[in-house]
Amino acid sequence: TRGTVTAFAPFDARADAEALRKAMKGLGTDEETVLTILTTRNNAQRQEIASAFKTLFGRDLVDDLKSELTGKLETLMVSLMRPAYIFDAHALKHAIKGAGTNEKVLTEILASRTPAEVQNIKQVYQQEYEADLEDKITGETSGHFQRLLVVLLQGNRDPDVGVDESLVEQDAQVLFRAGELKWGTDEEKFITILGTRSVSHLRRVFDKYMTISGFQIEETIDRETSGDLEKLLLAVVKCIRSVPAYFAETLYYSMKGAGTDDDTLIRVMVSRSEVDLLDIRQEFRKNFAKSLYQMIQKDTSGDYRKALLLLCGGDDD
């Protein structure tokens, strides 16, 4: 893996559980101990700690974290305790719960996860919430945005098994005719091609598209579509090009300007910490002329900052 968080050694779930109990028992909480343990163990180890915690003290670790911590640090620590697919399922459930839908979360998760990951998320969603994720999403979204989400939810992207150049040419022409050459836009062609073709095929299609049209596919999407569909199509294209670059950009914009989008910052740092955060850091440094570490340092504070910096795993300057 290219994650910043890996299995901690030597690992002793019982000793960690005892240290966490001691840190949270009585008056006041030793936040430093809590965040140091939870950000330096991988998810499988955190689950073992939670199990040892229950065995030793008859208490639920997550409940204790919720009652002892507050604000962003609480959100971050509780998020770290969720196994990956439960974490994604939980984020999606909250994105479609209650008044208003958080399209940003739907876009980020469904554009960036692999077909196998999408299948797992759907399964876990069904188990955890006794509901069908696709039904829930179609109930809360509409139009072409909904259609592309449904295509991505099938998790049926073609496998990467070599590229057929004649099909590359054909798809590039179809996209050109569906957008730049047409009065109005044939969104369905964009949805089908971008939602179902293999990653290596689409990378070739983007190159070919540039040759045929003189535009990057992103420029065309920008001109020809709008709103949530545009954001989702762009996210899909960016993830086809490079998932780490997509997340580097997502992190950058979560901290750029006034105020921080902490929900996004936490979601990306937690979900990528064991996957590709090292690659994301590299892309961040390359594209934004500063390191992720420095930006987190400048944009956050207190124990929350300490925990995020530990997850970040180092400075690239």
Coordinates of C-alpha atoms in Angstrom, one line a residue:
T1 CA 0.0 0.0 0.0
R2 CA 1.0 3.7 -0.4
G3 CA -0.7 4.7 2.9
T4 CA 0.9 6.7 5.7
V5 CA -0.7 4.4 8.3
T6 CA 0.5 0.8 8.4
A7 CA 0.4 -2.0 10.9
F8 CA 2.1 -0.8 14.1
A9 CA 4.8 -3.1 15.6
P10 CA 5.2 -4.4 18.3
F11 CA 1.4 -4.3 18.7
D12 CA -0.4 -5.1 21.9
A13 CA -4.2 -4.5 21.8
R14 CA -4.6 -5.1 25.5
A15 CA -1.9 -2.6 26.5
D16 CA -3.4 0.0 24.1
A17 CA -6.9 -0.6 25.5
E18 CA -5.6 -0.1 29.0
A19 CA -3.7 3.1 28.0
L20 CA -6.9 4.5 26.3
R21 CA -9.1 3.7 29.4
K22 CA -6.6 5.4 31.7
A23 CA -6.5 8.4 29.3
M24 CA -10.3 8.8 29.5
K25 CA -11.1 7.8 33.0
G26 CA -11.9 10.3 35.8
L27 CA -11.8 14.0 35.4
G28 CA -10.4 15.4 32.2
T29 CA -9.1 13.5 29.2
D30 CA -5.5 12.9 28.1
E31 CA -6.2 13.7 24.4
E32 CA -2.6 13.3 23.4
T33 CA -2.5 9.6 24.3
V34 CA -5.9 9.0 22.6
L35 CA -4.9 10.6 19.3
T36 CA -1.3 9.2 19.3
I37 CA -2.6 5.6 19.7
L38 CA -5.5 5.8 17.2
T39 CA -3.6 7.6 14.4
T40 CA -0.6 5.2 14.5
R41 CA -2.4 1.9 14.5
N42 CA -4.1 0.7 11.3
N43 CA -7.8 0.0 11.1
A44 CA -7.5 -3.7 11.7
Q45 CA -5.5 -3.0 14.9
R46 CA -8.0 -0.4 16.0
Q47 CA -10.8 -3.0 15.8
E48 CA -8.7 -5.3 18.0
I49 CA -8.2 -2.5 20.5
A50 CA -12.0 -1.9 20.6
S51 CA -12.6 -5.6 21.2
A52 CA -10.0 -5.7 24.0
F53 CA -11.5 -2.5 25.5
K54 CA -14.9 -4.2 25.7
T55 CA -13.5 -7.4 27.1
L56 CA -11.4 -5.7 29.8
F57 CA -13.8 -2.9 30.9
G58 CA -17.3 -3.9 29.6
R59 CA -17.4 -0.5 27.8
D60 CA -17.7 0.5 24.2
L61 CA -14.6 2.4 23.0
V62 CA -16.5 4.5 20.4
D63 CA -19.1 5.5 23.0
D64 CA -16.3 6.6 25.4
L65 CA -14.6 8.6 22.7
K66 CA -17.9 10.3 21.9
S67 CA -18.4 11.3 25.5
E68 CA -14.8 12.3 26.3
L69 CA -13.9 14.3 23.1
T70 CA -15.7 17.1 21.4
G71 CA -15.9 18.9 18.1
K72 CA -13.6 18.1 15.2
L73 CA -11.2 15.9 17.2
E74 CA -14.2 13.7 18.2
T75 CA -15.3 13.4 14.6
L76 CA -11.8 12.5 13.5
M77 CA -11.3 9.9 16.2
V78 CA -14.7 8.3 15.8
S79 CA -14.1 8.2 12.0
L80 CA -10.8 6.4 12.5
M81 CA -12.7 3.7 14.4
R82 CA -14.9 2.8 11.4
P83 CA -13.7 0.0 9.1
A84 CA -13.2 1.3 5.5
Y85 CA -16.5 0.1 3.9
I86 CA -18.6 1.0 6.9
F87 CA -16.9 4.4 6.8
D88 CA -17.9 5.0 3.2
A89 CA -21.4 3.6 3.8
H90 CA -21.9 5.8 6.8
A91 CA -20.7 8.9 4.8
L92 CA -23.1 8.1 2.0
K93 CA -26.0 7.5 4.4
H94 CA -25.4 10.9 6.0
A95 CA -25.1 12.5 2.6
I96 CA -28.7 11.4 1.6
K97 CA -30.3 11.7 5.0
G98 CA -32.8 14.4 6.0
A99 CA -33.4 17.7 4.2
G100 CA -31.1 18.4 1.3
T101 CA -28.6 16.0 -0.2
N102 CA -24.8 16.4 0.0
E103 CA -24.0 15.9 -3.6
K104 CA -20.3 16.6 -2.9
V105 CA -20.0 13.4 -0.8
L106 CA -21.8 11.2 -3.4
T107 CA -19.5 12.6 -6.1
E108 CA -16.3 12.1 -4.2
I109 CA -16.9 8.6 -3.1
L110 CA -18.6 7.2 -6.2
A111 CA -16.1 8.8 -8.6
S112 CA -13.0 7.6 -6.8
R113 CA -13.7 4.1 -5.6
T114 CA -12.9 1.0 -7.7
P115 CA -15.7 -1.3 -9.0
A116 CA -14.8 -3.9 -6.3
E117 CA -14.9 -1.2 -3.6
V118 CA -18.3 0.0 -4.8
Q119 CA -19.7 -3.6 -4.6
N120 CA -18.4 -3.9 -1.0
I121 CA -19.9 -0.5 0.0
K122 CA -23.3 -1.5 -1.4
Q123 CA -23.2 -4.8 0.5
V124 CA -22.2 -3.2 3.8
Y125 CA -24.8 -0.5 3.3
Q126 CA -27.5 -3.2 3.0
Q127 CA -26.2 -5.0 6.1
E128 CA -25.8 -1.9 8.3
Y129 CA -28.9 0.0 7.3
E130 CA -31.2 -2.7 5.9
A131 CA -31.7 -0.5 2.8
D132 CA -30.6 -0.5 -0.8
L133 CA -28.1 2.2 -1.5
E134 CA -29.2 2.6 -5.1
D135 CA -32.8 3.1 -4.1
K136 CA -31.8 5.6 -1.5
I137 CA -29.7 7.6 -4.0
T138 CA -32.3 7.5 -6.8
G139 CA -34.9 8.7 -4.3
E140 CA -32.8 11.8 -3.5
T141 CA -31.3 12.8 -6.9
S142 CA -32.6 13.4 -10.4
G143 CA -31.8 13.9 -14.0
H144 CA -28.4 13.1 -15.7
F145 CA -26.6 13.4 -12.3
Q146 CA -28.7 10.6 -11.0
R147 CA -28.1 8.5 -14.1
L148 CA -24.4 8.8 -13.9
L149 CA -24.5 7.9 -10.1
V150 CA -26.5 4.8 -11.0
V151 CA -24.0 3.8 -13.7
L152 CA -21.2 4.2 -11.2
L153 CA -23.1 2.2 -8.5
Q154 CA -23.3 -0.8 -10.8
G155 CA -19.5 -1.1 -10.3
N156 CA -19.3 -2.6 -13.8
R157 CA -16.5 -0.6 -15.4
D158 CA -14.7 -2.7 -18.1
P159 CA -11.7 -4.6 -16.8
D160 CA -8.2 -3.3 -17.8
V161 CA -7.2 -5.9 -20.4
G162 CA -5.4 -4.1 -23.2
V163 CA -6.7 -1.2 -25.3
D164 CA -8.5 -1.5 -28.6
E165 CA -7.3 1.6 -30.6
S166 CA -10.2 1.5 -33.0
L167 CA -12.7 1.7 -30.1
V168 CA -10.6 4.5 -28.6
E169 CA -11.0 6.5 -31.9
Q170 CA -14.7 5.7 -32.0
D171 CA -15.3 6.8 -28.4
A172 CA -13.3 10.0 -28.9
Q173 CA -15.4 10.8 -32.0
V174 CA -18.7 10.0 -30.2
L175 CA -17.8 12.4 -27.3
F176 CA -16.7 15.1 -29.8
R177 CA -20.0 14.8 -31.7
A178 CA -22.0 14.6 -28.4
G179 CA -20.6 17.9 -27.2
E180 CA -18.5 20.4 -29.2
L181 CA -20.1 19.5 -32.5
K182 CA -23.7 19.5 -31.3
W183 CA -26.2 22.3 -30.6
G184 CA -27.0 21.3 -27.0
T185 CA -25.3 18.3 -25.4
D186 CA -26.0 14.5 -25.6
E187 CA -25.2 13.9 -22.0
E188 CA -26.1 10.2 -22.2
K189 CA -23.0 9.5 -24.4
F190 CA -20.8 11.1 -21.8
I191 CA -22.4 9.1 -19.0
T192 CA -22.1 5.8 -20.8
I193 CA -18.5 6.1 -22.0
L194 CA -17.1 7.8 -18.9
G195 CA -19.1 5.5 -16.6
T196 CA -18.3 2.1 -18.1
R197 CA -15.0 2.0 -20.1
S198 CA -11.8 0.8 -18.5
V199 CA -9.3 3.2 -17.0
S200 CA -6.5 2.6 -19.5
H201 CA -9.0 2.8 -22.4
L202 CA -10.3 6.2 -21.2
R203 CA -6.8 7.6 -20.7
R204 CA -6.2 6.9 -24.4
V205 CA -9.6 8.3 -25.3
F206 CA -8.7 11.6 -23.5
D207 CA -5.5 11.9 -25.5
K208 CA -7.3 11.1 -28.8
Y209 CA -10.0 13.6 -27.9
M210 CA -7.4 16.3 -27.5
T211 CA -6.0 15.4 -30.9
I212 CA -9.4 15.5 -32.6
S213 CA -10.9 18.5 -31.0
G214 CA -8.0 20.6 -29.8
F215 CA -9.6 20.7 -26.3
Q216 CA -9.0 18.8 -23.1
I217 CA -12.1 16.7 -22.2
E218 CA -12.4 18.7 -19.0
E219 CA -12.8 22.0 -21.0
T220 CA -15.6 20.5 -23.0
I221 CA -17.4 19.1 -19.9
D222 CA -17.0 22.6 -18.4
R223 CA -18.6 24.2 -21.4
E224 CA -21.2 21.7 -22.2
T225 CA -22.6 20.7 -18.8
S226 CA -23.4 22.4 -15.5
G227 CA -24.3 21.9 -11.9
D228 CA -23.9 18.6 -10.1
L229 CA -23.6 16.6 -13.4
E230 CA -20.6 18.8 -14.4
K231 CA -18.9 18.3 -11.0
L232 CA -19.5 14.5 -11.2
L233 CA -18.2 14.1 -14.8
L234 CA -15.1 16.2 -13.9
A235 CA -14.5 14.1 -10.8
V236 CA -14.7 10.9 -12.9
V237 CA -12.3 12.3 -15.4
K238 CA -9.8 13.4 -12.8
C239 CA -10.0 10.0 -11.0
I240 CA -9.4 8.2 -14.3
R241 CA -6.3 10.4 -14.9
S242 CA -5.1 10.0 -11.3
V243 CA -6.9 9.3 -8.1
P244 CA -4.1 10.7 -5.9
A245 CA -4.1 14.0 -7.9
Y246 CA -7.9 14.2 -7.5
F247 CA -7.6 13.8 -3.7
A248 CA -4.7 16.3 -3.5
E249 CA -6.9 18.9 -5.2
T250 CA -9.9 18.0 -3.0
L251 CA -7.7 18.5 0.1
Y252 CA -6.3 21.7 -1.2
Y253 CA -9.7 23.2 -1.8
S254 CA -11.0 22.0 1.6
M255 CA -8.4 24.3 3.2
K256 CA -7.9 27.1 0.7
G257 CA -9.4 30.5 1.4
A258 CA -11.4 31.6 4.4
G259 CA -12.7 28.8 6.7
T260 CA -11.9 25.1 6.4
D261 CA -14.2 22.4 5.1
D262 CA -13.4 20.0 8.0
D263 CA -15.8 17.3 6.9
T264 CA -14.0 16.9 3.6
L265 CA -10.6 17.2 5.2
I266 CA -11.4 14.5 7.8
R267 CA -13.1 12.2 5.2
V268 CA -10.2 12.3 2.8
M269 CA -7.4 12.0 5.4
V270 CA -9.2 9.0 7.1
S271 CA -10.3 7.2 4.0
R272 CA -6.9 7.5 2.2
S273 CA -4.6 7.1 5.1
E274 CA -4.1 3.4 4.5
V275 CA -4.5 3.5 0.7
D276 CA -2.5 6.2 -1.2
L277 CA -1.9 9.2 1.1
L278 CA 1.9 9.1 0.3
D279 CA 1.0 9.5 -3.4
I280 CA -1.6 12.2 -2.6
R281 CA 1.2 14.1 -0.7
Q282 CA 3.5 13.9 -3.7
E283 CA 0.8 15.2 -6.0
F284 CA -0.1 18.0 -3.5
R285 CA 3.5 19.1 -3.4
K286 CA 3.8 19.0 -7.2
N287 CA 0.6 20.9 -8.0
F288 CA 0.3 23.4 -5.2
A289 CA 3.9 24.5 -4.5
K290 CA 3.5 23.6 -0.8
S291 CA 3.3 20.5 1.2
L292 CA 0.0 19.0 2.6
Y293 CA 1.7 19.0 6.0
Q294 CA 2.3 22.7 5.9
M295 CA -1.2 23.5 4.8
I296 CA -2.7 21.4 7.6
Q297 CA -0.4 23.1 10.0
K298 CA -1.4 26.5 8.9
D299 CA -5.1 25.8 8.6
T300 CA -5.9 23.8 11.8
S301 CA -5.1 24.0 15.5
G302 CA -4.8 22.2 18.8
D303 CA -5.1 18.4 19.2
Y304 CA -7.1 18.2 16.0
R305 CA -4.1 19.6 14.1
K306 CA -1.7 17.1 16.0
A307 CA -3.9 14.2 14.9
L308 CA -4.1 15.3 11.3
L309 CA -0.4 15.8 11.1
L310 CA 0.2 12.3 12.5
L311 CA -2.1 10.9 9.9
C312 CA -0.3 12.9 7.2
G313 CA 2.9 11.1 8.3
G314 CA 5.5 13.7 7.4
D315 CA 6.4 16.9 5.5
D316 CA 7.5 16.8 1.8
D317 CA 9.6 20.0 1.9

